[in-house]
Amino acid sequence: MTAAKTTPSPLPWLLLLLSVTTGLVDAISVLGLGKVFTANMTGNIVFLGFAAAGTPGFRVAPYLAAVAAFMIGALAAGLVGKGHAGLPLRRWLLVAALVEAVLLWIAAGVAVGFDFAIQSPDYKIFAIIALTGVAMGFRNATIRQLKVPDLTTTVLTLTVTGLAADSSLAGGSNPNWGRRIGSVAAIFLGAAIGAFLVTHGGLVAPLLLAGMLVLAGTLACMLHPAAGDMVAG
C-alpha cells in the first residue's frame, strides 16, 4: 500500500508574491513620499529619531502618520482574524486581499496629479501614507496570525540572520533556506520594479500593480486544490 500524496500548501507561494508587493510599496513610499516607510516600521522609528533631533530633510509628522496608520490596520486585521477563527481560510484570505487591494487602489486614485518630485500637494502625501500604511498594517497582522515560518512578507532582518546563523558554515542544517532566499529575492525584485515605475511615471502605476498582484495572487491561492482543507486558526 502506498502512502497518499499530500498537495503542498499554496500559502508560501502567495506570501512570496506578497513580498514582491512589499518592495513595490516601499519604493512608492520612500522614493515618492519623502523618505517614509509604510510597509516597514523600523525605518520610520529611526527616521523619527532623526527628525526629533532636528536633522534637515526629516519631518516628524509623516513618520507619526505612517506608524499610526499601520497600527490602525493591524488592529483591524487582528479583529478580523479572530472573527474568522475556525472558518475556511479562503474566506479570511479573500477579505484581507480585498481590504489591501482596495486601499492601494484608492491611494492610486489619490496619487493622480501628485508631483512627487516637488512633493506637492502636501495633503496627498499624508493621504497616501495613511492608505498604504493601513493596508500594510492589515497585511502584517494577517500574515502574523497565519504563522508561516520565514515568510513575514515585509521584514528581512531575521531572515538574513537565519540564513547565516543556521547555515552549514555555522554548523546548522540550513532550514527553510529556499523560503528565506526567495523572500529576499522577492522584496528585492519588487523594490527594483517599484523604483523603475516611480522614477519613470509616478506613483499611480505601482500602486495599481501592487493591488492587482495582491488580489490576483490570493484568488489563485484560493483556487488551489489544497486551499479547501485550510482552516483559519
Backbone as JSON, one array per atom type, in Angstrom:
{
  "sequence": "MTAAKTTPSPLPWLLLLLSVTTGLVDAISVLGLGKVFTANMTGNIVFLGFAAAGTPGFRVAPYLAAVAAFMIGALAAGLVGKGHAGLPLRRWLLVAALVEAVLLWIAAGVAVGFDFAIQSPDYKIFAIIALTGVAMGFRNATIRQLKVPDLTTTVLTLTVTGLAADSSLAGGSNPNWGRRIGSVAAIFLGAAIGAFLVTHGGLVAPLLLAGMLVLAGTLACMLHPAAGDMVAG",
  "N": [[0.85, -1.19, 0.0], [0.61, 2.17, -0.87], [1.55, 5.35, 0.39], [-0.73, 8.07, 0.68], [-0.55, 10.86, -1.43], [0.15, 14.16, -0.45], [-1.05, 17.37, -1.2], [1.0, 20.15, -1.65], [0.86, 23.12, 0.37], [-0.48, 26.2, -0.9], [0.15, 28.54, 0.32], [2.9, 29.46, 0.93], [3.79, 30.29, -1.64], [1.98, 32.33, -2.2], [2.69, 34.14, -0.19], [5.27, 34.78, -0.95], [4.72, 36.19, -3.29], [3.32, 38.32, -2.18], [5.44, 39.45, -0.85], [6.82, 40.58, -2.95], [5.09, 42.69, -3.5], [5.53, 44.19, -1.23], [8.08, 45.27, -1.7], [7.37, 46.92, -3.83], [5.6, 48.76, -2.55], [7.31, 49.89, -0.64], [9.13, 51.18, -2.35], [7.42, 53.05, -3.47], [6.69, 54.6, -1.2], [9.17, 55.43, -0.02], [10.64, 56.6, -2.16], [8.72, 58.2, -3.33], [7.25, 59.59, -1.4], [8.83, 61.04, 0.28], [11.03, 59.84, 1.88], [9.79, 57.97, 3.73], [8.57, 55.05, 5.31], [5.96, 52.77, 4.64], [5.48, 50.13, 4.81], [7.32, 48.96, 6.46], [8.1, 49.38, 9.69], [10.38, 49.8, 11.24], [12.29, 51.45, 9.97], [10.88, 53.87, 10.03], [10.82, 54.53, 12.76], [13.51, 54.96, 13.26], [13.98, 57.12, 11.48], [12.22, 58.91, 12.63], [13.53, 59.46, 14.99], [15.73, 60.83, 13.92], [14.36, 63.08, 12.92], [13.33, 64.14, 15.29], [15.62, 65.05, 16.42], [16.11, 67.23, 14.92], [17.27, 66.97, 12.41], [18.06, 68.01, 9.14], [15.77, 67.63, 6.4], [14.12, 65.68, 7.41], [10.94, 65.09, 8.67], [8.73, 65.16, 11.45], [5.93, 64.63, 11.37], [5.11, 62.98, 9.02], [6.2, 60.45, 9.7], [4.99, 59.81, 12.13], [2.37, 59.7, 11.23], [2.53, 57.49, 9.5], [3.19, 55.36, 11.25], [0.96, 55.42, 12.97], [-1.15, 54.88, 11.16], [-0.41, 52.34, 10.29], [-0.68, 50.88, 12.67], [-3.41, 51.1, 13.09], [-4.38, 49.64, 10.91], [-3.31, 47.13, 11.59], [-4.65, 46.62, 13.99], [-7.31, 46.42, 13.08], [-7.04, 44.15, 11.43], [-6.39, 42.22, 13.32], [-8.8, 41.97, 14.71], [-10.46, 41.08, 12.64], [-9.2, 38.66, 11.98], [-9.58, 37.16, 14.34], [-12.31, 36.95, 14.24], [-12.62, 35.18, 12.19], [-11.76, 32.76, 13.09], [-11.57, 29.28, 12.98], [-13.07, 29.13, 10.7], [-13.24, 28.55, 7.09], [-10.09, 29.07, 5.56], [-9.91, 30.3, 3.12], [-11.89, 32.27, 2.98], [-11.09, 34.19, 4.87], [-8.61, 34.96, 3.78], [-9.49, 36.1, 1.38], [-11.0, 38.31, 2.27], [-8.94, 39.78, 3.52], [-7.28, 40.29, 1.3], [-8.98, 41.8, -0.33], [-9.41, 44.08, 1.27], [-6.78, 45.12, 1.41], [-6.12, 45.47, -1.35], [-8.14, 47.27, -2.24], [-7.6, 49.54, -0.66], [-5.02, 50.19, -1.62], [-5.66, 50.76, -4.27], [-7.38, 52.95, -3.96], [-5.49, 54.71, -2.95], [-3.97, 54.94, -5.27], [-5.74, 56.39, -6.84], [-5.81, 58.78, -5.38], [-3.21, 59.56, -5.83], [-3.15, 60.52, -8.4], [-2.22, 63.28, -10.23], [-0.43, 64.05, -8.31], [2.7, 65.46, -7.67], [5.57, 64.02, -7.24], [8.18, 64.82, -7.38], [8.42, 67.41, -6.44], [7.02, 67.1, -4.19], [4.2, 67.74, -3.93], [0.64, 68.21, -4.13], [0.77, 68.82, -0.54], [-1.15, 67.61, 1.12], [-1.82, 65.28, -0.16], [0.33, 63.63, 0.23], [0.07, 62.81, 2.92], [-2.39, 61.54, 2.78], [-1.87, 59.35, 1.06], [0.12, 58.07, 2.54], [-1.41, 57.36, 4.78], [-3.36, 55.6, 3.67], [-1.81, 53.54, 2.44], [-0.35, 52.78, 4.65], [-2.32, 51.76, 6.45], [-3.17, 49.62, 4.87], [-0.83, 48.01, 4.75], [-0.38, 47.53, 7.45], [-2.64, 46.02, 8.03], [-2.1, 43.84, 6.4], [0.33, 42.86, 7.58], [-0.49, 42.07, 10.16], [-2.31, 40.09, 9.52], [-0.69, 38.17, 8.21], [0.98, 37.56, 10.31], [-0.73, 36.16, 12.0], [-1.13, 33.89, 10.47], [1.2, 32.45, 10.71], [3.32, 31.31, 9.12], [6.43, 29.89, 8.73], [9.39, 31.85, 8.33], [8.45, 33.57, 6.35], [7.54, 36.47, 6.39], [6.78, 38.5, 4.76], [7.42, 41.22, 4.86], [9.58, 41.96, 6.58], [13.07, 41.57, 6.75], [15.29, 41.28, 8.35], [15.56, 39.24, 10.38], [15.34, 37.11, 8.66], [17.62, 37.24, 7.02], [19.51, 37.01, 9.03], [18.96, 34.4, 9.9], [19.67, 32.94, 7.61], [22.45, 33.09, 7.7], [23.16, 32.36, 10.4], [22.0, 29.85, 10.72], [23.21, 28.35, 8.83], [25.17, 25.82, 7.08], [27.81, 26.47, 7.38], [27.85, 27.56, 9.88], [27.4, 25.39, 11.35], [24.79, 24.6, 11.2], [21.66, 23.35, 9.79], [20.63, 24.51, 7.56], [17.78, 25.29, 7.52], [14.7, 25.82, 5.83], [15.91, 27.29, 3.79], [15.35, 27.84, 1.13], [12.91, 29.25, 1.18], [13.76, 31.48, 2.62], [15.75, 32.68, 1.01], [14.17, 33.1, -1.22], [12.34, 34.97, -0.19], [13.97, 37.21, 0.29], [14.8, 37.7, -2.36], [12.33, 38.25, -3.54], [11.4, 40.65, -2.33], [13.49, 42.3, -3.1], [13.15, 42.22, -5.91], [10.58, 43.37, -6.15], [11.13, 45.95, -5.13], [12.95, 46.91, -7.04], [11.37, 46.9, -9.39], [9.36, 48.64, -8.53], [10.87, 51.0, -8.07], [11.67, 51.62, -10.67], [9.18, 52.09, -11.91], [8.18, 54.24, -10.36], [10.13, 56.28, -10.73], [9.93, 56.63, -13.45], [7.32, 57.25, -14.02], [5.72, 58.0, -11.88], [3.46, 57.53, -9.03], [1.06, 56.22, -9.44], [0.9, 53.93, -11.22], [2.57, 51.85, -9.92], [1.1, 51.55, -7.53], [-1.39, 50.66, -8.45], [-0.53, 48.27, -9.63], [0.47, 46.86, -7.39], [-1.87, 46.43, -5.86], [-3.29, 44.85, -7.69], [-1.66, 42.56, -7.88], [-1.82, 41.56, -5.27], [-4.57, 40.87, -5.04], [-4.97, 39.15, -7.28], [-3.08, 37.12, -6.76], [-4.07, 36.09, -4.35], [-6.58, 35.12, -5.13], [-5.74, 33.11, -6.89], [-4.48, 31.43, -5.05], [-6.69, 30.63, -3.53], [-8.03, 29.05, -5.37], [-6.48, 26.85, -5.52], [-6.04, 23.31, -5.19], [-5.37, 22.42, -2.58], [-6.28, 24.4, -0.94], [-8.87, 24.15, -0.04], [-8.78, 22.6, 2.25], [-7.71, 24.12, 4.22], [-7.92, 25.81, 7.28], [-8.76, 28.64, 9.2], [-6.81, 29.7, 11.98]],
  "CA": [[0.0, 0.0, 0.0], [1.41, 3.39, -0.97], [1.01, 6.47, 1.16], [-1.41, 9.07, -0.14], [0.24, 12.07, -1.65], [-0.48, 15.39, 0.03], [-0.79, 18.53, -2.06], [1.65, 21.22, -0.88], [0.07, 24.33, 0.59], [-0.14, 27.31, -1.78], [0.43, 29.75, 1.1], [4.24, 30.02, 0.74], [3.88, 30.99, -2.92], [1.24, 33.59, -2.06], [3.46, 35.06, 0.65], [6.38, 35.29, -1.76], [4.17, 37.22, -4.17], [3.06, 39.49, -1.34], [6.74, 40.07, -0.58], [7.1, 41.45, -4.1], [4.32, 43.93, -3.34], [6.18, 44.99, -0.2], [9.1, 46.06, -2.38], [6.67, 47.97, -4.58], [5.09, 49.78, -1.63], [8.46, 50.61, -0.08], [9.63, 52.08, -3.39], [6.44, 54.15, -3.57], [6.73, 55.48, -0.03], [10.5, 56.02, 0.2], [11.03, 57.45, -3.28], [7.67, 59.12, -3.75], [6.59, 60.31, -0.31], [9.8, 61.75, 1.1], [11.78, 59.04, 2.85], [8.95, 57.39, 4.77], [8.18, 53.67, 5.04], [4.61, 52.4, 5.08], [5.43, 48.67, 4.96], [8.33, 48.54, 7.44], [8.07, 50.43, 10.71], [11.7, 50.04, 11.84], [12.86, 52.64, 9.34], [10.18, 55.07, 10.48], [11.24, 54.87, 14.12], [14.85, 55.54, 13.13], [13.84, 58.44, 10.87], [11.56, 59.77, 13.61], [14.6, 59.91, 15.87], [16.46, 61.87, 13.19], [13.52, 64.27, 12.86], [13.24, 64.71, 16.63], [16.89, 65.74, 16.68], [16.19, 68.4, 14.06], [18.08, 66.7, 11.22], [17.44, 68.54, 7.93], [15.22, 66.67, 5.46], [13.26, 64.71, 8.1], [9.81, 65.72, 9.36], [8.11, 64.27, 12.42], [4.54, 64.31, 11.06], [4.89, 61.81, 8.15], [6.54, 59.19, 10.38], [3.92, 59.55, 13.09], [1.2, 59.3, 10.45], [2.75, 56.13, 8.99], [3.1, 54.41, 12.37], [-0.43, 55.39, 13.43], [-1.96, 54.2, 10.14], [-0.02, 50.93, 10.33], [-1.26, 50.28, 13.87], [-4.86, 51.01, 12.87], [-4.56, 48.5, 10.04], [-3.01, 45.91, 12.34], [-5.75, 46.43, 14.94], [-8.46, 45.92, 12.32], [-6.76, 42.78, 10.98], [-6.47, 41.34, 14.48], [-10.22, 41.72, 14.96], [-10.98, 40.27, 11.53], [-8.64, 37.32, 12.11], [-10.26, 36.45, 15.44], [-13.66, 36.67, 13.8], [-12.6, 34.08, 11.22], [-11.21, 31.55, 13.7], [-12.34, 28.07, 12.75], [-13.74, 29.19, 9.41], [-12.33, 28.26, 5.98], [-9.06, 30.09, 5.39], [-10.17, 31.01, 1.88], [-12.72, 33.46, 3.24], [-10.25, 35.17, 5.57], [-7.63, 35.48, 2.82], [-10.17, 36.97, 0.42], [-11.3, 39.56, 2.96], [-7.68, 40.52, 3.69], [-6.82, 40.74, -0.02], [-9.88, 42.88, -0.79], [-9.11, 45.28, 2.06], [-5.48, 45.67, 0.99], [-6.17, 45.92, -2.74], [-8.99, 48.46, -2.35], [-6.86, 50.67, -0.08], [-3.95, 50.55, -2.55], [-6.26, 51.37, -5.46], [-7.81, 54.3, -3.57], [-4.26, 55.5, -2.91], [-3.61, 55.24, -6.66], [-6.61, 57.49, -7.26], [-5.32, 59.99, -4.71], [-1.89, 59.92, -6.39], [-3.31, 61.2, -9.69], [-1.94, 64.71, -10.11], [0.59, 64.31, -7.29], [4.05, 65.64, -8.22], [6.46, 63.55, -6.18], [9.47, 65.49, -7.49], [8.38, 68.59, -5.56], [6.2, 66.71, -3.04], [3.05, 68.64, -3.9], [0.27, 68.93, -2.9], [1.2, 68.18, 0.69], [-2.19, 66.78, 1.73], [-1.83, 63.97, -0.81], [1.37, 62.82, 0.87], [-0.48, 62.19, 4.13], [-3.47, 60.63, 2.39], [-1.27, 58.12, 0.53], [0.76, 57.42, 3.68], [-2.45, 56.75, 5.6], [-3.99, 54.49, 2.96], [-0.87, 52.42, 2.29], [0.01, 52.34, 6.0], [-3.38, 50.89, 6.94], [-3.12, 48.39, 4.07], [0.31, 47.18, 5.13], [-0.6, 47.08, 8.82], [-3.62, 44.94, 7.93], [-1.38, 42.67, 5.84], [1.29, 42.31, 8.53], [-1.19, 41.39, 11.24], [-2.89, 38.87, 8.96], [0.39, 37.21, 7.99], [1.46, 37.15, 11.64], [-1.65, 35.16, 12.52], [-1.0, 32.67, 9.68], [2.35, 31.75, 11.3], [4.11, 30.54, 8.15], [7.82, 30.19, 9.09], [10.36, 32.5, 7.43], [7.81, 34.33, 5.28], [6.78, 37.56, 7.01], [6.45, 39.34, 3.59], [7.86, 42.61, 4.97], [10.8, 42.18, 7.37], [14.11, 40.64, 6.31], [16.43, 41.22, 9.25], [15.66, 37.9, 10.94], [15.52, 36.18, 7.55], [19.04, 37.27, 6.65], [20.22, 36.45, 10.18], [18.77, 32.95, 9.87], [20.45, 32.36, 6.52], [23.84, 32.95, 8.13], [23.3, 31.68, 11.69], [21.56, 28.45, 10.61], [23.84, 27.75, 7.66], [26.11, 24.73, 7.34], [29.07, 27.08, 7.83], [27.73, 27.8, 11.32], [27.05, 24.12, 11.97], [23.36, 24.4, 11.13], [21.14, 22.45, 8.76], [20.03, 25.34, 6.5], [16.32, 25.11, 7.46], [13.9, 26.78, 5.05], [16.79, 28.2, 3.06], [14.68, 28.24, -0.1], [11.96, 30.31, 1.52], [14.48, 32.67, 3.06], [16.34, 33.31, -0.17], [13.06, 33.56, -2.04], [11.78, 36.17, 0.42], [14.9, 38.3, -0.01], [14.75, 37.97, -3.8], [11.02, 38.8, -3.88], [11.35, 42.06, -1.94], [14.44, 42.97, -3.99], [12.51, 42.36, -7.22], [9.51, 44.37, -6.04], [11.72, 47.27, -4.97], [13.53, 47.31, -8.32], [10.26, 47.24, -10.29], [8.73, 49.84, -8.0], [11.73, 52.15, -8.31], [11.59, 51.94, -12.1], [7.86, 52.67, -12.2], [8.06, 55.53, -9.7], [11.0, 57.28, -11.34], [9.59, 56.85, -14.85], [5.92, 57.58, -14.27], [4.97, 58.41, -10.7], [3.01, 56.58, -8.03], [-0.2, 55.57, -9.79], [1.11, 52.59, -11.79], [2.98, 50.84, -8.93], [0.02, 51.3, -6.58], [-2.36, 49.8, -9.14], [0.09, 46.95, -9.79], [0.54, 46.2, -6.08], [-3.2, 45.95, -5.53], [-3.64, 43.77, -8.61], [-0.92, 41.35, -7.52], [-2.38, 41.05, -4.02], [-5.86, 40.23, -5.28], [-4.81, 38.04, -8.21], [-2.36, 36.05, -6.08], [-4.95, 35.49, -3.36], [-7.58, 34.33, -5.85], [-5.06, 31.9, -7.37], [-4.29, 30.58, -3.88], [-7.99, 30.09, -3.16], [-8.43, 28.05, -6.35], [-5.56, 25.71, -5.41], [-6.72, 22.14, -4.6], [-5.12, 22.26, -1.14], [-6.86, 25.51, -0.19], [-10.12, 23.75, 0.58], [-8.55, 21.93, 3.54], [-7.08, 25.05, 5.15], [-8.86, 26.43, 8.22], [-8.14, 29.72, 9.96], [-6.52, 29.3, 13.36]],
  "C": [[0.89, 1.24, 0.0], [0.73, 4.51, -0.19], [0.36, 7.47, 0.22], [-0.56, 10.33, -0.24], [-0.55, 13.28, -1.13], [-0.08, 16.54, -0.88], [-0.16, 19.63, -1.23], [0.75, 22.45, -0.75], [0.49, 25.43, -0.37], [0.28, 28.56, -1.02], [1.85, 30.31, 0.9], [4.39, 30.79, -0.57], [3.13, 32.32, -2.88], [2.05, 34.59, -1.26], [4.69, 35.58, -0.08], [5.9, 36.38, -2.71], [3.86, 38.49, -3.38], [4.35, 40.2, -0.96], [7.16, 40.99, -1.73], [6.35, 42.77, -3.95], [4.88, 44.81, -2.23], [7.28, 45.87, -0.81], [8.5, 47.2, -3.18], [6.24, 49.11, -3.66], [6.22, 50.57, -0.99], [9.05, 51.58, -1.09], [8.72, 53.29, -3.52], [6.62, 55.13, -2.42], [8.07, 56.17, 0.14], [10.86, 57.0, -0.91], [9.99, 58.51, -3.61], [7.07, 59.97, -2.66], [7.57, 60.95, 0.66], [10.41, 60.96, 2.22], [10.92, 58.58, 4.03], [8.59, 55.97, 4.35], [6.72, 53.47, 5.46], [4.45, 50.89, 5.2], [6.34, 48.19, 6.08], [8.49, 49.65, 8.47], [9.43, 50.71, 11.35], [12.33, 51.31, 11.29], [12.21, 53.91, 9.82], [10.61, 55.49, 11.88], [12.63, 55.5, 14.1], [14.77, 56.95, 12.57], [13.14, 59.42, 11.81], [12.57, 60.31, 14.62], [15.43, 61.01, 15.22], [15.68, 63.19, 13.2], [13.44, 64.96, 14.22], [14.5, 65.47, 17.01], [17.09, 66.95, 15.78], [17.05, 68.21, 12.83], [17.38, 67.22, 9.97], [16.94, 67.43, 7.0], [14.32, 65.63, 6.09], [12.19, 65.46, 8.89], [9.13, 64.71, 10.28], [6.76, 63.76, 11.93], [4.36, 63.09, 10.14], [5.18, 60.48, 8.83], [5.49, 58.82, 11.42], [2.66, 59.07, 12.36], [1.33, 57.86, 9.97], [2.6, 55.1, 10.09], [1.66, 54.28, 12.85], [-1.32, 54.63, 12.46], [-1.68, 52.7, 10.16], [-0.68, 50.22, 11.52], [-2.77, 50.13, 13.74], [-5.17, 49.81, 11.98], [-4.34, 47.18, 10.76], [-4.11, 45.59, 13.34], [-6.97, 45.84, 14.24], [-8.25, 44.48, 11.88], [-6.82, 41.79, 12.14], [-7.92, 40.98, 14.8], [-10.82, 40.81, 13.89], [-10.49, 38.83, 11.65], [-9.32, 36.52, 13.2], [-11.69, 36.1, 15.05], [-13.75, 35.53, 12.81], [-12.04, 32.78, 11.79], [-12.14, 30.37, 13.49], [-13.07, 28.02, 11.43], [-12.76, 28.84, 8.29], [-11.35, 29.41, 5.74], [-9.29, 30.91, 4.12], [-10.91, 32.33, 2.12], [-11.88, 34.56, 3.89], [-9.24, 35.8, 4.6], [-8.28, 36.43, 1.82], [-10.5, 38.32, 1.04], [-10.05, 40.42, 3.09], [-7.19, 41.08, 2.37], [-7.67, 41.89, -0.52], [-9.59, 44.18, -0.04], [-7.82, 45.93, 1.56], [-5.54, 46.23, -0.43], [-6.99, 47.19, -2.89], [-8.27, 49.69, -1.79], [-5.74, 51.13, -1.01], [-4.51, 51.23, -3.79], [-6.83, 52.76, -5.16], [-6.6, 55.22, -3.51], [-3.8, 55.87, -4.31], [-4.46, 56.38, -7.19], [-6.18, 58.81, -6.65], [-4.03, 60.49, -5.36], [-1.99, 60.58, -7.76], [-3.12, 62.7, -9.48], [-0.91, 65.06, -9.05], [1.96, 64.39, -7.94], [5.06, 65.24, -7.14], [7.82, 64.23, -6.22], [9.54, 66.71, -6.58], [7.5, 68.35, -4.34], [4.99, 67.64, -2.86], [1.86, 68.0, -4.63], [0.54, 68.1, -1.64], [0.13, 67.24, 1.26], [-2.24, 65.38, 1.11], [-0.76, 63.05, -0.23], [0.78, 62.07, 2.06], [-1.63, 61.24, 3.8], [-2.92, 59.3, 1.89], [-0.56, 57.35, 1.64], [-0.29, 56.69, 4.51], [-3.04, 55.51, 4.94], [-3.05, 53.29, 2.85], [-0.43, 51.89, 3.66], [-1.04, 51.41, 6.59], [-3.36, 49.56, 6.2], [-2.01, 47.47, 4.52], [0.22, 46.72, 6.58], [-1.58, 45.92, 8.86], [-2.94, 43.68, 7.42], [-0.47, 42.03, 6.88], [0.61, 41.54, 9.65], [-1.82, 40.09, 10.75], [-1.83, 37.8, 8.8], [0.93, 36.69, 9.32], [0.58, 36.05, 12.21], [-1.58, 33.84, 11.74], [0.17, 31.81, 10.14], [3.05, 30.8, 10.32], [5.58, 30.87, 8.38], [8.6, 30.85, 7.96], [9.72, 33.2, 6.24], [6.9, 35.4, 5.9], [6.23, 38.51, 5.96], [6.94, 40.78, 3.69], [9.22, 42.8, 5.63], [11.84, 41.12, 7.01], [15.27, 40.5, 7.28], [16.62, 39.82, 9.84], [15.87, 36.85, 9.86], [16.99, 36.09, 7.16], [19.89, 36.69, 7.79], [20.15, 34.93, 10.16], [19.57, 32.28, 8.77], [21.9, 32.14, 6.94], [23.97, 32.08, 9.37], [22.93, 30.2, 11.61], [22.21, 27.72, 9.44], [24.78, 26.61, 8.06], [27.45, 25.27, 7.8], [29.07, 27.33, 9.33], [27.36, 26.52, 12.06], [25.57, 23.82, 11.96], [22.96, 23.48, 9.98], [20.45, 23.19, 7.62], [18.51, 25.17, 6.41], [15.64, 26.21, 6.65], [14.75, 27.74, 4.23], [16.14, 28.7, 1.76], [13.7, 29.38, 0.13], [12.69, 31.61, 1.86], [15.11, 33.42, 1.88], [15.25, 33.87, -1.08], [12.45, 34.85, -1.51], [12.65, 37.39, 0.14], [14.81, 38.7, -1.48], [13.44, 38.65, -4.18], [10.94, 40.29, -3.53], [12.32, 42.87, -2.79], [13.81, 43.24, -5.35], [11.42, 43.42, -7.19], [10.06, 45.78, -5.91], [12.3, 47.79, -6.28], [12.43, 47.72, -9.31], [9.59, 48.53, -9.84], [9.55, 51.09, -8.26], [11.67, 52.58, -9.78], [10.27, 52.64, -12.42], [7.71, 54.06, -11.59], [8.88, 56.59, -10.43], [10.65, 57.56, -12.79], [8.13, 57.24, -15.07], [5.11, 57.98, -13.06], [4.44, 57.25, -9.88], [1.79, 55.75, -8.45], [0.01, 54.13, -10.25], [1.57, 51.56, -10.76], [1.92, 50.55, -7.89], [-1.05, 50.4, -7.2], [-1.81, 48.38, -9.27], [0.12, 46.19, -8.48], [-0.83, 45.63, -5.69], [-3.63, 44.78, -6.4], [-2.94, 42.48, -8.24], [-1.47, 40.73, -6.24], [-3.66, 40.27, -4.28], [-5.73, 39.02, -6.19], [-4.12, 36.86, -7.55], [-3.23, 35.34, -5.07], [-6.02, 34.63, -4.03], [-6.97, 33.04, -6.38], [-4.83, 30.92, -6.23], [-5.59, 29.9, -3.48], [-8.44, 28.98, -4.1], [-7.55, 26.8, -6.3], [-6.27, 24.54, -4.73], [-6.54, 22.02, -3.1], [-5.82, 23.34, -0.3], [-8.15, 25.12, 0.53], [-9.96, 23.12, 1.95], [-8.0, 22.87, 4.61], [-8.15, 25.75, 5.98], [-8.12, 27.5, 9.0], [-7.95, 29.29, 11.41], [-7.25, 30.15, 14.38]]
}
